[in-house]
Coordinates of C-alpha atoms in Angstrom, one line a residue:
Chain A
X1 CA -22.6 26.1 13.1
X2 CA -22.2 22.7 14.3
X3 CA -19.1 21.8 15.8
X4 CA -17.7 18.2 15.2
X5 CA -16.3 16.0 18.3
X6 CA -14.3 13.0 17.6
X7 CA -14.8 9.7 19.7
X8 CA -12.8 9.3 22.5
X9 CA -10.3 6.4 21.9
X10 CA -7.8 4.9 24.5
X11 CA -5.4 7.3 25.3
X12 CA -3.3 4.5 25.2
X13 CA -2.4 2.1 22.1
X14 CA -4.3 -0.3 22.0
X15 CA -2.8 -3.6 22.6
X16 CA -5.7 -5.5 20.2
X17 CA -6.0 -7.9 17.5
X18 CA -5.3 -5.6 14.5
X19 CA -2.1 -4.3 16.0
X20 CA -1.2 -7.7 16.6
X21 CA -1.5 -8.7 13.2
X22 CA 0.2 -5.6 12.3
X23 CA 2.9 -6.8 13.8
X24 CA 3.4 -10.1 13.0
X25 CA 2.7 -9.8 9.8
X26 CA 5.5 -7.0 9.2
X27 CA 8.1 -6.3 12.1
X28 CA 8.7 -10.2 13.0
X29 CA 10.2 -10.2 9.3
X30 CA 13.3 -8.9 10.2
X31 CA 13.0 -6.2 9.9
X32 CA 14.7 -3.9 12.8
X33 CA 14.0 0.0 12.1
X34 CA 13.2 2.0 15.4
X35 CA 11.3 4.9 14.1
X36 CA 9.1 2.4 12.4
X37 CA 8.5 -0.5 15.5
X38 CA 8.0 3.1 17.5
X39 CA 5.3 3.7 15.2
X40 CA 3.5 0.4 15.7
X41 CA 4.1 0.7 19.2
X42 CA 3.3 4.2 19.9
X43 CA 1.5 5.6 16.9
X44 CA 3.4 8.1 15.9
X45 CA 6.4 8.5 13.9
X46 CA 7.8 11.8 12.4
X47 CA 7.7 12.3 8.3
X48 CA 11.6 12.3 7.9
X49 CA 11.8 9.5 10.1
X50 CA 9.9 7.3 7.8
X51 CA 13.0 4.7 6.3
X52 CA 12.0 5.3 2.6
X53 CA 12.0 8.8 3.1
X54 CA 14.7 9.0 5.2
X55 CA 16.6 6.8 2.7
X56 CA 16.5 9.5 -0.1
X57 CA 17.4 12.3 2.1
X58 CA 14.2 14.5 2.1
X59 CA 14.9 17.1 4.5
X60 CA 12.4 19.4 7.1
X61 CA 13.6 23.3 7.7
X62 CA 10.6 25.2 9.7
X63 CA 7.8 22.7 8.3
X64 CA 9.3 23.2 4.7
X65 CA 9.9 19.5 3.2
X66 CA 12.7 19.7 0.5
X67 CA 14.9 17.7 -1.8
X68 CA 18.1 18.1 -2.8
X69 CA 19.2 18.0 -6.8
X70 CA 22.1 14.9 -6.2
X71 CA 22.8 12.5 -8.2
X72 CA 21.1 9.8 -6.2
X73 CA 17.4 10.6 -7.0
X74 CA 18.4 11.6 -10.6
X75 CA 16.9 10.1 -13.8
X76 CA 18.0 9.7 -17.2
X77 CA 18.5 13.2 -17.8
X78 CA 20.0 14.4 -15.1
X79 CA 16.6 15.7 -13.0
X80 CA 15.3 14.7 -10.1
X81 CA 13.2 11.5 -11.0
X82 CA 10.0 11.6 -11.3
X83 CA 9.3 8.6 -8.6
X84 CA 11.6 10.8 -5.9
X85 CA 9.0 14.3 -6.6
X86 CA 5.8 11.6 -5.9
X87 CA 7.8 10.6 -2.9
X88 CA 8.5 14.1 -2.1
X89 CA 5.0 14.9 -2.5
X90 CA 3.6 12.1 -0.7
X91 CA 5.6 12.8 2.4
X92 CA 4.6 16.2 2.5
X93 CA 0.8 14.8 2.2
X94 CA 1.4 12.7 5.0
X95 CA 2.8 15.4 7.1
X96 CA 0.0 17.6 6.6
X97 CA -2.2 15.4 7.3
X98 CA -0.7 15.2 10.6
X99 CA -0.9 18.5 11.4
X100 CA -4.6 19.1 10.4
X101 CA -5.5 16.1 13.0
X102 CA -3.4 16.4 15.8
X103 CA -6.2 15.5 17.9
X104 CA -5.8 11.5 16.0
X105 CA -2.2 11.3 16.6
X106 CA -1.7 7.7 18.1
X107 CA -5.1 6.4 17.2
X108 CA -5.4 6.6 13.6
X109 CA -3.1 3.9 10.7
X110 CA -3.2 6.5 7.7
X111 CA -2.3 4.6 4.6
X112 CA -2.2 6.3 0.7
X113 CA -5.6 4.9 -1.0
X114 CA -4.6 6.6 -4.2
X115 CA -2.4 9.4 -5.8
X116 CA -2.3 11.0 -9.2
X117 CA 0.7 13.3 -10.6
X118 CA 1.7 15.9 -13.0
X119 CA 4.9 16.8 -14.4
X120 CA 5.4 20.6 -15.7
X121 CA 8.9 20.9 -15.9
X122 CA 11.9 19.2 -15.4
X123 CA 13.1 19.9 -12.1
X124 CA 16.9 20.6 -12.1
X125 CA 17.9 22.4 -8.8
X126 CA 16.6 21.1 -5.5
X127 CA 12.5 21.3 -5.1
X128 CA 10.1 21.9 -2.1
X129 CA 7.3 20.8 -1.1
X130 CA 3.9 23.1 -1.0
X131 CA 0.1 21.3 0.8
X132 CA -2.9 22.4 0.3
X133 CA -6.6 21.4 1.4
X134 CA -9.8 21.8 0.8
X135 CA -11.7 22.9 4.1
X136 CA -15.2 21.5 3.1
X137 CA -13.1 18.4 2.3
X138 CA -11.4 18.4 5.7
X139 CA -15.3 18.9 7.2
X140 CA -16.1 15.6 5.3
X141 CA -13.5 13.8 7.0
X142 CA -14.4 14.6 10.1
X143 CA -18.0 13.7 9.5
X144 CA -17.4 10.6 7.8
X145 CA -14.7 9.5 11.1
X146 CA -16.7 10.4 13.3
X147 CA -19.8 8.0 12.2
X148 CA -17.5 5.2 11.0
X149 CA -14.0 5.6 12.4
X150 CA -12.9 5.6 8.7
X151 CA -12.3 8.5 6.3
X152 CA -10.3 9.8 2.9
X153 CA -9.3 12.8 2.5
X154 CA -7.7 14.3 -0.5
X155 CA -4.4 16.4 -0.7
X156 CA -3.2 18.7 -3.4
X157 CA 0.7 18.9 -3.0
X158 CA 2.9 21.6 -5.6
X159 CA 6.7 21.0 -6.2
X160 CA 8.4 23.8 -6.8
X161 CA 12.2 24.5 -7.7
X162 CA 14.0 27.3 -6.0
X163 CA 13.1 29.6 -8.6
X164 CA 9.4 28.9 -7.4
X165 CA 8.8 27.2 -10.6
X166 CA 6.2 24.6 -10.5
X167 CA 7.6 21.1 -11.5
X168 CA 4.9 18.6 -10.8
X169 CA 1.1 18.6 -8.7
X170 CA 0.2 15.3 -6.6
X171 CA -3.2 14.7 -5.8
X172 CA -3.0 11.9 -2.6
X173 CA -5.8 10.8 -0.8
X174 CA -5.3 9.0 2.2
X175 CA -7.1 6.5 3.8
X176 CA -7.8 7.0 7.4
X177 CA -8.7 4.1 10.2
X178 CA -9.3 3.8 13.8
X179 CA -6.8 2.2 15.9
X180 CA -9.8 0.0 17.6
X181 CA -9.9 -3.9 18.4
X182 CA -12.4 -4.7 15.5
X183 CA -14.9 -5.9 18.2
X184 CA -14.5 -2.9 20.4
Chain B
X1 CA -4.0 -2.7 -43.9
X2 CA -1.7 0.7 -43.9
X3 CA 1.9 0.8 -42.7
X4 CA 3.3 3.2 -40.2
X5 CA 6.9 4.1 -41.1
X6 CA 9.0 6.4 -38.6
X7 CA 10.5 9.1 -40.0
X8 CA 14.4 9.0 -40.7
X9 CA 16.7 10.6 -38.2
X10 CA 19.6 11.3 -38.4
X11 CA 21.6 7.9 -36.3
X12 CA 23.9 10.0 -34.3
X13 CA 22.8 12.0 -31.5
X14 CA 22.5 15.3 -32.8
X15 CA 25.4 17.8 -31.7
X16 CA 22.7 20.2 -31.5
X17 CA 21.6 23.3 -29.4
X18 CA 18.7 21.9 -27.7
X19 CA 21.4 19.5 -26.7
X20 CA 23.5 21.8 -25.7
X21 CA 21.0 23.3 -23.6
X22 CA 20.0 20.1 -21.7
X23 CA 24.0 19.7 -21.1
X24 CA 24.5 23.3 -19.9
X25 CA 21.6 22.7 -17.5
X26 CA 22.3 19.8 -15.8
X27 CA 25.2 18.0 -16.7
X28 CA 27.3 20.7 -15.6
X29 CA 26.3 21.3 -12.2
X30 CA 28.6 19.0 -10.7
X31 CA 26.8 16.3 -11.7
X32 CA 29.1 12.8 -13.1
X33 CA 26.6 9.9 -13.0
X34 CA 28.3 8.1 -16.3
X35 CA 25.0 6.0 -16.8
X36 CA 23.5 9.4 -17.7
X37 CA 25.9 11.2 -19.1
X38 CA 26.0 8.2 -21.5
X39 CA 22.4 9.0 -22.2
X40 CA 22.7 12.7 -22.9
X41 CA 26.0 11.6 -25.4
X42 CA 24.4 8.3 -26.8
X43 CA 20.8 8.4 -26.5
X44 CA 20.6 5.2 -24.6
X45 CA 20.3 4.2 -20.9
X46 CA 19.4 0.7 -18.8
X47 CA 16.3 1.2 -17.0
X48 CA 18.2 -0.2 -14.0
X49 CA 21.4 1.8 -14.4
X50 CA 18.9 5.4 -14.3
X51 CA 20.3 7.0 -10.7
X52 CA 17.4 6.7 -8.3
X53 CA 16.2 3.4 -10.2
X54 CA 20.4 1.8 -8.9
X55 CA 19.8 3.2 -5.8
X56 CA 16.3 2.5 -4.4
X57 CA 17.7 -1.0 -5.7
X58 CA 15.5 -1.9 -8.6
X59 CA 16.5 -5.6 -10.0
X60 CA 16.0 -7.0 -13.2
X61 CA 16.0 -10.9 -14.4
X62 CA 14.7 -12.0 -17.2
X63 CA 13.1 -8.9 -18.2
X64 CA 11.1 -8.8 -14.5
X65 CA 11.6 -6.1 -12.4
X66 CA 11.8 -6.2 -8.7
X67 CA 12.1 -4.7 -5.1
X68 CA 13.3 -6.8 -2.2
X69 CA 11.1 -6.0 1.1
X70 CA 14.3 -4.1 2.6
X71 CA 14.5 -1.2 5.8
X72 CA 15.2 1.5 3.3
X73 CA 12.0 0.8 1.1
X74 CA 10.2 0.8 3.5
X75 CA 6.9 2.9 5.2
X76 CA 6.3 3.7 8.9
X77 CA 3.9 0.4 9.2
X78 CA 7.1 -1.9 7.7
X79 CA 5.8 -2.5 4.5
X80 CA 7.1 -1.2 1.2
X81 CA 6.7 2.9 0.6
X82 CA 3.8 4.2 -1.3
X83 CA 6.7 6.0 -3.6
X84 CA 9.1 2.7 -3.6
X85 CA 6.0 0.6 -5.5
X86 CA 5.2 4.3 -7.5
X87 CA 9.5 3.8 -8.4
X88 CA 9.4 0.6 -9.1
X89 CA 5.8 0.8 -11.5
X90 CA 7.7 4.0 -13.2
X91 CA 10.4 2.0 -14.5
X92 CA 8.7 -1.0 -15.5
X93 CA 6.7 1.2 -18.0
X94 CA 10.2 3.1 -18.6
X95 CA 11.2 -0.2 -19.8
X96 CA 8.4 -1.3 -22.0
X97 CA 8.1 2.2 -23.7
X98 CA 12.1 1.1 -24.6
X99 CA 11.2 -2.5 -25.3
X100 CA 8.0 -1.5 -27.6
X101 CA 9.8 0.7 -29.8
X102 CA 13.6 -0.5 -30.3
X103 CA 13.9 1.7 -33.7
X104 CA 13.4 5.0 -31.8
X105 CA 16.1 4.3 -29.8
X106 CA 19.0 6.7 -29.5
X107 CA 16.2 9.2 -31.6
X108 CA 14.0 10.2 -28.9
X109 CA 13.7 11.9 -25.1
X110 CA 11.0 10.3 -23.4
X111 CA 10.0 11.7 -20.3
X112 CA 6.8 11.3 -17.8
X113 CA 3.8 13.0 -18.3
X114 CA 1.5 12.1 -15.5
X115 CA 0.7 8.9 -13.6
X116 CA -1.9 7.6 -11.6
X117 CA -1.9 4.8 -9.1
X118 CA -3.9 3.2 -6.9
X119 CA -2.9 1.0 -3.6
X120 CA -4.8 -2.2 -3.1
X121 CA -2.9 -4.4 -0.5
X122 CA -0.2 -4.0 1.6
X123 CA 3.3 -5.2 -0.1
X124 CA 4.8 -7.5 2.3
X125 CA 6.8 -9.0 0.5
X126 CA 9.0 -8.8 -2.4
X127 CA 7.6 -7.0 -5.1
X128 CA 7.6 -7.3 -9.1
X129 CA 6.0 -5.4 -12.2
X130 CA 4.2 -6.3 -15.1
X131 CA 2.8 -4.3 -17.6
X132 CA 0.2 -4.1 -20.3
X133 CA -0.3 -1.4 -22.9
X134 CA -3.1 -1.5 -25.2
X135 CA -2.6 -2.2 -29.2
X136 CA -4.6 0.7 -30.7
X137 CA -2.5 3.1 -28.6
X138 CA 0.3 1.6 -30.0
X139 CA -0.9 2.0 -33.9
X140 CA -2.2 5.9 -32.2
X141 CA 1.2 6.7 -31.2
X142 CA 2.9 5.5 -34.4
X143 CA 0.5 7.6 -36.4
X144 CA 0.9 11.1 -34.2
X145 CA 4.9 10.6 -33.4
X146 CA 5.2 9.6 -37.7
X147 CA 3.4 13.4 -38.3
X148 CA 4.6 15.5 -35.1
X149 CA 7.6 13.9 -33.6
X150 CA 6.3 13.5 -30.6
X151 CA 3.3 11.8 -29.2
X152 CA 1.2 10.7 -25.7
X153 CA 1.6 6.6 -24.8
X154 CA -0.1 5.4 -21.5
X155 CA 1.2 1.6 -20.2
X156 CA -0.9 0.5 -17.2
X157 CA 2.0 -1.9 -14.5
X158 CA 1.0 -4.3 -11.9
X159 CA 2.4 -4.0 -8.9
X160 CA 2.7 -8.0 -7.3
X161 CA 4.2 -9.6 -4.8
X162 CA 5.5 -13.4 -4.4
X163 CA 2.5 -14.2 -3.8
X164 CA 0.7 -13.1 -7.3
X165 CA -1.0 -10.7 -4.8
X166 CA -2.2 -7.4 -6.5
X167 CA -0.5 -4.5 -4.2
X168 CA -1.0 -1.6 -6.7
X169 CA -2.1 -0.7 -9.9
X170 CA -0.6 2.2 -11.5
X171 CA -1.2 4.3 -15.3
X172 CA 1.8 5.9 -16.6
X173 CA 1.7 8.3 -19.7
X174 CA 5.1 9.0 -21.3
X175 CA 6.1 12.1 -23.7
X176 CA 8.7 11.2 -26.2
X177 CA 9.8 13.5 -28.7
X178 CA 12.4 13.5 -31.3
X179 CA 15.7 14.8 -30.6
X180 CA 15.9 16.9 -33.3
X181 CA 17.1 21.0 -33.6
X182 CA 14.1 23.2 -32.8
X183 CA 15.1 24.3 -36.5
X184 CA 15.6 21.3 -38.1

């Protein structure tokens, strides 16, 4: 069995060209949220913490993301939009991400390539949020980083209702990049 | 060259029990948004007055949808949310699938299916959709909602900023049936 090693990147963020950019491109534009300038700054951010997400009120209990049935992320019938489950399901993407790659924290910028979602049934009481991946996929990734400093890797997500009934999958795959001064 | 006629229904919103149902579901757990109770009662709903659509803050002028580059759309790198764009593409379909077919109006639920979308650039900016559905799905679903009542449409949006920039990409497939009794 062969055992895959990541680079070793600056413990520290990098204080490059691409961050730079980042950065004047996007925080200079007035725009002021500390979780998110944090993020630039020190490459990490928590999922809830995230404004959009934070904005419609997805909550964490012991790793669980959930949503809350209110009338704010309602649509035209009086279920939770179908928009607010992708965002649901995104977030919990993200978050899992996170945790399979601990070892990247600070020295990746993961960004959404593509998602696809189902709907099953409306979803009229508050939903959760349920990840799951494949682990030859996750061996890909790691492959794939560690020659380029660039991988996808795909995430199945379930929302479920409190009954456990399944309201929509997600299928999100994320795009993965090294935090590295493109000349590094 | 052969004419698609809709079938008649009946012009108020049937007081009937899948109706009832719907309302005993959701309506009644304490929830009083009047924009959808209005839909439930008359059949008929704003695109921009759906719930989440209001409060994510979804504009419209001149038949153009758009989201402002604002804190609470926003991801952890300051640019607008995966799900915000996935929102805003929803309801710019939402609103063609209304515009497309003005006689079905206050006859029909229509509700997501399943979506896909894919991310191409950042959005940096302010944000607006367009969309595009294709004429022999048009004359498809005409044919299968004239025998069945209910049919399959897809409508593909662009997602661009101010800059006629191509941020995402998404395909939306609606179901819209007939509100009619199950026994009708």
């Amino acid at each position: 069995m062969t055992t895959y090693q990541f680079p070793q990147f600056p413990k520290q963020f990098p204080k490059n060209r691409l961050l730079q950019k980042v950065k004047d491109s996007f925080v200079k534009r007035f725009l002021t949220d500390k979780a998110s300038i944090r993020y630039l700054e020190e490459g990490f951010i928590n999922a809830t913490d995230i404004p959009f997400v934070r904005f419609i009120g997805i909550k964490e209990k012991e790793e669980v993301l959930s949503l809350d049935l209110k009338k704010n992320v309602c649509n035209h019938v009086e279920t939770i939009h179908a928009a607010a489950q992708f965002t649901l399901a995104e977030t919990e993407s993200g978050m899992r991400l996170q945790s399979l790659f601990p070892e990247l924290e600070q020295k990746v910028i993961p960004l959404v390539r593509d998602a696809q979602i189902k709907y099953k049934k409306p979803a009229a009481q508050k939903i959760t949020a349920h990840s799951f991946v494949d682990d030859k996929a996750i061996e890909k990734f790691k492959i794939q980083f560690g020659k380029k400093g660039r991988a996808l890797l795909q995430i199945r997500v379930e929302i479920r209702d409190i009954d456990d009934t399944l309201t929509s999958e997600a299928h999100i795959t994320w795009f993965v990049q090294a935090r590295l001064d493109e000349k590094a």
